[in-house]
Amino acid sequence: MSDPLRPRASLRTAVVWEVLRDALDRRVKAAGREDAGVLEVLDTGGGSGNFAVPVARLGHRVTVVDPSPNALFALERRAAEAGVADRVRGVQGDTHGLFDVVERGAYDAVLCHGVLEYVDDPAEGVRNVVEALRPSGTLSLLAAGLGGAVLGRALAGHFTEARQVLADPAGQWGAGDPVRRRFTAEQLSELVTAAGLEVGAVHGVRVFADLVPGVLLDAEPGAMDALLQLEAAAAELPAFHSVATQLHVLAERG
């Protein structure tokens, strides 16, 4: 995934980025501290900084926790190239041992994007990232959607695999599936509320983007902008959550 501010990449990231940016702006206004314009943001599983660097460009301080040394090296390089190296810090770790590397209750916002699909215990993962929040903090949670995988496999002609996604408790289509676990919007909302947060919004992400041939976007003038607008319009509609490739939950403490 590329920087969400780049047009081509925004097909996959625009919905999440717009929601996240608005949430950070609201948090700035509500912070009520002398340095209210600067938030402390934790990006768990943030890898090479796909979201961390754009967040730092907004003026916030970002700590990225990721198990991959290579990803953290790429993060350092990307932050330097973007001129935000002084606002981005990378540490090696994961959600299971999160508080071995960061403090509890120290962050205004926590990003948990593409993590729950791979942890052994998603409920524990959500509890940990919630414990990293300050009392008025915001959680941005992004995970693989079950229905999107069913639709994707079916449209590719893999009907048995599509049915397997529905039957498998983890939502996998087979032994070769690189994604360990998928979720419905209801499952993600339940994990968040069980951890003590209130769900503010749920969005379907990549409802259409993964299904539209790239050659069409390149050949039709204005097609990319039109598709971006369609994605934004469908994201908030519950009817499309069940077929989205990813699901985004924004939540806060009551």
mmCIF file of C-alpha atoms in Angstrom:
data_model
loop_
_atom_site.group_PDB
_atom_site.id
_atom_site.type_symbol
_atom_site.label_atom_id
_atom_site.label_comp_id
_atom_site.label_asym_id
_atom_site.label_seq_id
_atom_site.Cartn_x
_atom_site.Cartn_y
_atom_site.Cartn_z
ATOM 1 C CA MET A 1 0.000 0.000 0.000
ATOM 2 C CA SER A 2 1.278 3.440 -0.890
ATOM 3 C CA ASP A 3 0.953 6.788 0.778
ATOM 4 C CA PRO A 4 -2.785 7.535 1.119
ATOM 5 C CA LEU A 5 -2.214 11.045 -0.193
ATOM 6 C CA ARG A 6 -1.139 9.742 -3.606
ATOM 7 C CA PRO A 7 -4.052 9.571 -6.101
ATOM 8 C CA ARG A 8 -3.461 6.000 -7.296
ATOM 9 C CA ALA A 9 -3.206 4.651 -3.757
ATOM 10 C CA SER A 10 -6.290 6.508 -2.617
ATOM 11 C CA LEU A 11 -8.521 3.916 -4.260
ATOM 12 C CA ARG A 12 -7.547 1.659 -1.365
ATOM 13 C CA THR A 13 -7.036 4.199 1.379
ATOM 14 C CA ALA A 14 -9.165 7.283 0.712
ATOM 15 C CA VAL A 15 -12.150 6.315 2.837
ATOM 16 C CA VAL A 16 -10.042 5.415 5.877
ATOM 17 C CA TRP A 17 -7.800 8.445 5.472
ATOM 18 C CA GLU A 18 -10.678 10.925 5.304
ATOM 19 C CA VAL A 19 -12.378 9.421 8.355
ATOM 20 C CA LEU A 20 -9.113 9.312 10.285
ATOM 21 C CA ARG A 21 -8.111 12.859 9.408
ATOM 22 C CA ASP A 22 -11.503 14.189 10.494
ATOM 23 C CA ALA A 23 -11.292 12.232 13.756
ATOM 24 C CA LEU A 24 -7.835 13.643 14.493
ATOM 25 C CA ASP A 25 -9.063 17.162 13.783
ATOM 26 C CA ARG A 26 -11.917 16.664 16.261
ATOM 27 C CA ARG A 27 -9.503 15.278 18.837
ATOM 28 C CA VAL A 28 -7.267 18.337 18.447
ATOM 29 C CA LYS A 29 -10.209 20.640 19.138
ATOM 30 C CA ALA A 30 -11.262 18.610 22.187
ATOM 31 C CA ALA A 31 -7.780 18.077 23.655
ATOM 32 C CA GLY A 32 -7.706 21.261 25.728
ATOM 33 C CA ARG A 33 -3.945 21.100 26.324
ATOM 34 C CA GLU A 34 -1.286 23.731 25.711
ATOM 35 C CA ASP A 35 -0.001 21.634 22.829
ATOM 36 C CA ALA A 36 -3.510 20.716 21.721
ATOM 37 C CA GLY A 37 -2.472 20.991 18.088
ATOM 38 C CA VAL A 38 -0.117 18.029 18.474
ATOM 39 C CA LEU A 39 -1.527 14.590 19.232
ATOM 40 C CA GLU A 40 0.302 11.478 20.374
ATOM 41 C CA VAL A 41 -0.643 8.742 17.901
ATOM 42 C CA LEU A 42 0.177 5.037 18.111
ATOM 43 C CA ASP A 43 0.175 2.987 14.909
ATOM 44 C CA THR A 44 0.229 -0.730 15.722
ATOM 45 C CA GLY A 45 1.369 -2.871 12.811
ATOM 46 C CA GLY A 46 2.108 0.374 10.988
ATOM 47 C CA GLY A 47 4.889 -1.154 8.903
ATOM 48 C CA SER A 48 6.634 1.268 6.575
ATOM 49 C CA GLY A 49 4.425 4.221 7.510
ATOM 50 C CA ASN A 50 1.557 4.133 5.030
ATOM 51 C CA PHE A 51 -0.556 6.099 7.481
ATOM 52 C CA ALA A 52 2.044 7.173 10.034
ATOM 53 C CA VAL A 53 3.891 9.501 7.683
ATOM 54 C CA PRO A 54 0.753 11.337 6.454
ATOM 55 C CA VAL A 55 -0.407 11.655 10.079
ATOM 56 C CA ALA A 56 2.970 13.137 10.987
ATOM 57 C CA ARG A 57 2.594 15.580 8.096
ATOM 58 C CA LEU A 58 -0.458 16.914 9.918
ATOM 59 C CA GLY A 59 1.907 17.855 12.753
ATOM 60 C CA HIS A 60 1.289 14.956 15.135
ATOM 61 C CA ARG A 61 3.832 12.683 16.819
ATOM 62 C CA VAL A 62 3.523 9.060 15.746
ATOM 63 C CA THR A 63 4.935 5.899 17.321
ATOM 64 C CA VAL A 64 4.879 2.888 15.010
ATOM 65 C CA VAL A 65 5.033 -0.602 16.515
ATOM 66 C CA ASP A 66 5.765 -3.382 14.042
ATOM 67 C CA PRO A 67 7.469 -6.799 14.305
ATOM 68 C CA SER A 68 9.412 -6.392 11.051
ATOM 69 C CA PRO A 69 12.860 -4.741 11.181
ATOM 70 C CA ASN A 70 12.748 -4.278 7.409
ATOM 71 C CA ALA A 71 9.437 -2.434 7.612
ATOM 72 C CA LEU A 72 10.775 -0.183 10.354
ATOM 73 C CA PHE A 73 13.861 0.590 8.266
ATOM 74 C CA ALA A 74 11.589 1.565 5.360
ATOM 75 C CA LEU A 75 9.551 3.684 7.787
ATOM 76 C CA GLU A 76 12.660 5.583 8.860
ATOM 77 C CA ARG A 77 13.610 6.252 5.270
ATOM 78 C CA ARG A 78 10.100 7.317 4.251
ATOM 79 C CA ALA A 79 9.768 9.657 7.231
ATOM 80 C CA ALA A 80 13.114 11.250 6.403
ATOM 81 C CA GLU A 81 12.146 11.755 2.768
ATOM 82 C CA ALA A 82 8.884 13.368 3.875
ATOM 83 C CA GLY A 83 10.667 15.687 6.290
ATOM 84 C CA VAL A 84 8.927 14.304 9.377
ATOM 85 C CA ALA A 85 11.678 12.128 10.873
ATOM 86 C CA ASP A 86 11.532 14.130 14.095
ATOM 87 C CA ARG A 87 7.845 13.244 14.535
ATOM 88 C CA VAL A 88 7.939 9.520 13.701
ATOM 89 C CA ARG A 89 9.432 6.839 15.954
ATOM 90 C CA GLY A 90 9.545 3.149 15.082
ATOM 91 C CA VAL A 91 9.858 0.366 17.662
ATOM 92 C CA GLN A 92 9.924 -3.374 17.136
ATOM 93 C CA GLY A 93 7.073 -5.240 18.792
ATOM 94 C CA ASP A 94 3.509 -6.499 18.399
ATOM 95 C CA THR A 95 0.084 -6.145 19.998
ATOM 96 C CA HIS A 96 0.587 -9.186 22.234
ATOM 97 C CA GLY A 97 3.562 -7.594 23.991
ATOM 98 C CA LEU A 98 2.516 -4.025 23.270
ATOM 99 C CA PHE A 99 3.302 -2.658 26.721
ATOM 100 C CA ASP A 100 6.807 -4.001 26.614
ATOM 101 C CA VAL A 101 7.560 -1.187 24.168
ATOM 102 C CA VAL A 102 4.958 1.569 24.781
ATOM 103 C CA GLU A 103 3.140 3.069 27.765
ATOM 104 C CA ARG A 104 -0.451 2.396 28.754
ATOM 105 C CA GLY A 105 -2.877 5.278 28.496
ATOM 106 C CA ALA A 106 -0.429 7.538 26.667
ATOM 107 C CA TYR A 107 -2.051 8.090 23.265
ATOM 108 C CA ASP A 108 -4.770 10.363 21.899
ATOM 109 C CA ALA A 109 -5.389 8.008 18.988
ATOM 110 C CA VAL A 110 -4.449 4.443 18.131
ATOM 111 C CA LEU A 111 -4.416 2.952 14.648
ATOM 112 C CA CYS A 112 -4.861 -0.806 14.420
ATOM 113 C CA HIS A 113 -4.899 -1.482 10.696
ATOM 114 C CA GLY A 114 -4.418 -4.935 9.204
ATOM 115 C CA VAL A 115 -3.482 -6.500 12.540
ATOM 116 C CA LEU A 116 -6.454 -8.482 13.833
ATOM 117 C CA GLU A 117 -6.373 -10.780 10.807
ATOM 118 C CA TYR A 118 -3.093 -12.267 12.023
ATOM 119 C CA VAL A 119 -3.048 -12.207 15.839
ATOM 120 C CA ASP A 120 -3.798 -15.358 17.809
ATOM 121 C CA ASP A 121 -6.442 -13.665 19.954
ATOM 122 C CA PRO A 122 -8.276 -10.717 18.317
ATOM 123 C CA ALA A 123 -10.105 -9.860 21.554
ATOM 124 C CA GLU A 124 -6.806 -9.538 23.405
ATOM 125 C CA GLY A 125 -5.410 -7.446 20.570
ATOM 126 C CA VAL A 126 -8.300 -4.992 20.773
ATOM 127 C CA ARG A 127 -8.086 -4.824 24.574
ATOM 128 C CA ASN A 128 -4.397 -3.983 24.376
ATOM 129 C CA VAL A 129 -4.752 -1.179 21.858
ATOM 130 C CA VAL A 130 -7.655 0.251 23.849
ATOM 131 C CA GLU A 131 -5.528 0.240 27.008
ATOM 132 C CA ALA A 132 -2.968 2.350 25.157
ATOM 133 C CA LEU A 133 -5.542 5.145 24.779
ATOM 134 C CA ARG A 134 -5.935 8.165 26.985
ATOM 135 C CA PRO A 135 -9.354 8.473 28.664
ATOM 136 C CA SER A 136 -10.739 10.448 25.722
ATOM 137 C CA GLY A 137 -8.862 8.600 22.989
ATOM 138 C CA THR A 138 -9.931 7.455 19.537
ATOM 139 C CA LEU A 139 -9.426 4.024 17.963
ATOM 140 C CA SER A 140 -9.176 3.465 14.211
ATOM 141 C CA LEU A 141 -9.624 -0.242 13.487
ATOM 142 C CA LEU A 142 -9.278 -1.732 10.002
ATOM 143 C CA ALA A 143 -9.618 -5.432 9.236
ATOM 144 C CA ALA A 144 -10.416 -7.834 6.403
ATOM 145 C CA GLY A 145 -14.096 -8.235 5.591
ATOM 146 C CA LEU A 146 -15.694 -11.658 5.267
ATOM 147 C CA GLY A 147 -18.187 -10.806 2.553
ATOM 148 C CA GLY A 148 -15.635 -9.171 0.307
ATOM 149 C CA ALA A 149 -13.628 -12.385 0.203
ATOM 150 C CA VAL A 150 -16.727 -14.405 -0.714
ATOM 151 C CA LEU A 151 -17.568 -12.026 -3.542
ATOM 152 C CA GLY A 152 -13.980 -11.837 -4.764
ATOM 153 C CA ARG A 153 -13.495 -15.599 -4.934
ATOM 154 C CA ALA A 154 -16.867 -16.096 -6.627
ATOM 155 C CA LEU A 155 -16.215 -13.467 -9.304
ATOM 156 C CA ALA A 156 -12.836 -15.107 -9.972
ATOM 157 C CA GLY A 157 -14.666 -18.374 -10.652
ATOM 158 C CA HIS A 158 -13.530 -20.079 -7.436
ATOM 159 C CA PHE A 159 -17.002 -21.022 -6.226
ATOM 160 C CA THR A 160 -15.951 -23.796 -3.852
ATOM 161 C CA GLU A 161 -13.493 -21.444 -2.167
ATOM 162 C CA ALA A 162 -16.169 -18.764 -1.925
ATOM 163 C CA ARG A 163 -18.447 -21.206 -0.133
ATOM 164 C CA GLN A 164 -15.569 -22.269 2.133
ATOM 165 C CA VAL A 165 -15.130 -18.660 3.303
ATOM 166 C CA LEU A 166 -18.739 -18.745 4.492
ATOM 167 C CA ALA A 167 -18.368 -22.115 6.211
ATOM 168 C CA ASP A 168 -14.980 -21.605 7.863
ATOM 169 C CA PRO A 169 -15.072 -20.091 11.394
ATOM 170 C CA ALA A 170 -12.094 -17.887 10.524
ATOM 171 C CA GLY A 171 -13.387 -16.984 7.066
ATOM 172 C CA GLN A 172 -10.539 -18.630 5.153
ATOM 173 C CA TRP A 173 -10.986 -20.014 1.648
ATOM 174 C CA GLY A 174 -8.353 -22.753 2.008
ATOM 175 C CA ALA A 175 -4.889 -23.754 3.147
ATOM 176 C CA GLY A 176 -3.277 -21.299 0.725
ATOM 177 C CA ASP A 177 -5.211 -18.297 2.006
ATOM 178 C CA PRO A 178 -2.681 -15.683 3.207
ATOM 179 C CA VAL A 179 -5.264 -14.054 5.487
ATOM 180 C CA ARG A 180 -5.694 -15.970 8.728
ATOM 181 C CA ARG A 181 -9.010 -14.435 9.752
ATOM 182 C CA ARG A 182 -11.830 -12.257 8.418
ATOM 183 C CA PHE A 183 -14.636 -10.409 10.147
ATOM 184 C CA THR A 184 -18.130 -9.091 9.740
ATOM 185 C CA ALA A 185 -18.985 -5.543 10.790
ATOM 186 C CA GLU A 186 -20.932 -6.973 13.717
ATOM 187 C CA GLN A 187 -17.967 -9.011 14.939
ATOM 188 C CA LEU A 188 -15.623 -6.024 14.863
ATOM 189 C CA SER A 189 -18.168 -3.828 16.632
ATOM 190 C CA GLU A 190 -18.613 -6.444 19.339
ATOM 191 C CA LEU A 191 -14.841 -6.653 19.907
ATOM 192 C CA VAL A 192 -14.659 -2.888 20.278
ATOM 193 C CA THR A 193 -17.608 -2.535 22.644
ATOM 194 C CA ALA A 194 -16.381 -5.471 24.748
ATOM 195 C CA ALA A 195 -13.121 -3.564 25.220
ATOM 196 C CA GLY A 196 -15.002 -0.558 26.598
ATOM 197 C CA LEU A 197 -15.348 1.768 23.613
ATOM 198 C CA GLU A 198 -18.375 3.161 21.827
ATOM 199 C CA VAL A 199 -18.563 2.615 18.077
ATOM 200 C CA GLY A 200 -18.877 5.960 16.339
ATOM 201 C CA ALA A 201 -18.936 4.799 12.720
ATOM 202 C CA VAL A 202 -18.457 1.744 10.535
ATOM 203 C CA HIS A 203 -17.308 2.036 6.929
ATOM 204 C CA GLY A 204 -16.972 -0.431 4.111
ATOM 205 C CA VAL A 205 -13.586 -0.066 2.409
ATOM 206 C CA ARG A 206 -12.728 -1.182 -1.129
ATOM 207 C CA VAL A 207 -16.306 -2.079 -1.946
ATOM 208 C CA PHE A 208 -15.691 -1.728 -5.682
ATOM 209 C CA ALA A 209 -11.998 -0.926 -6.096
ATOM 210 C CA ASP A 210 -10.807 -4.542 -6.021
ATOM 211 C CA LEU A 211 -13.408 -5.605 -8.570
ATOM 212 C CA VAL A 212 -12.805 -2.963 -11.249
ATOM 213 C CA PRO A 213 -10.188 -3.887 -13.888
ATOM 214 C CA GLY A 214 -7.191 -1.573 -13.795
ATOM 215 C CA VAL A 215 -7.281 -1.233 -17.579
ATOM 216 C CA LEU A 216 -10.698 0.399 -17.292
ATOM 217 C CA LEU A 217 -9.391 3.045 -14.910
ATOM 218 C CA ASP A 218 -6.496 3.803 -17.251
ATOM 219 C CA ALA A 219 -8.620 3.916 -20.397
ATOM 220 C CA GLU A 220 -11.616 5.960 -19.239
ATOM 221 C CA PRO A 221 -10.985 9.662 -18.566
ATOM 222 C CA GLY A 222 -12.180 10.605 -15.100
ATOM 223 C CA ALA A 223 -12.859 6.992 -14.144
ATOM 224 C CA MET A 224 -10.613 7.043 -11.088
ATOM 225 C CA ASP A 225 -12.194 10.165 -9.621
ATOM 226 C CA ALA A 226 -15.663 8.771 -10.274
ATOM 227 C CA LEU A 227 -14.751 5.502 -8.586
ATOM 228 C CA LEU A 228 -13.334 7.372 -5.587
ATOM 229 C CA GLN A 229 -16.604 9.258 -5.236
ATOM 230 C CA LEU A 230 -18.570 6.015 -5.526
ATOM 231 C CA GLU A 231 -16.447 4.371 -2.829
ATOM 232 C CA ALA A 232 -17.022 7.333 -0.507
ATOM 233 C CA ALA A 233 -20.771 7.310 -1.135
ATOM 234 C CA ALA A 234 -21.123 3.573 -0.474
ATOM 235 C CA ALA A 235 -18.758 3.373 2.506
ATOM 236 C CA GLU A 236 -21.256 4.490 5.131
ATOM 237 C CA LEU A 237 -24.201 2.470 3.824
ATOM 238 C CA PRO A 238 -24.676 -0.738 5.880
ATOM 239 C CA ALA A 239 -25.905 -2.585 2.787
ATOM 240 C CA PHE A 240 -22.383 -2.443 1.342
ATOM 241 C CA HIS A 241 -20.536 -3.429 4.519
ATOM 242 C CA SER A 242 -21.302 -7.066 3.812
ATOM 243 C CA VAL A 243 -19.403 -7.024 0.493
ATOM 244 C CA ALA A 244 -16.472 -4.758 1.362
ATOM 245 C CA THR A 245 -12.919 -6.106 1.136
ATOM 246 C CA GLN A 246 -12.132 -4.336 4.410
ATOM 247 C CA LEU A 247 -14.127 -2.893 7.283
ATOM 248 C CA HIS A 248 -13.212 0.216 9.225
ATOM 249 C CA VAL A 249 -14.486 0.953 12.723
ATOM 250 C CA LEU A 250 -13.967 4.302 14.411
ATOM 251 C CA ALA A 251 -14.562 4.217 18.170
ATOM 252 C CA GLU A 252 -14.057 6.367 21.243
ATOM 253 C CA ARG A 253 -14.398 6.116 24.970
ATOM 254 C CA GLY A 254 -17.855 7.135 26.155
#
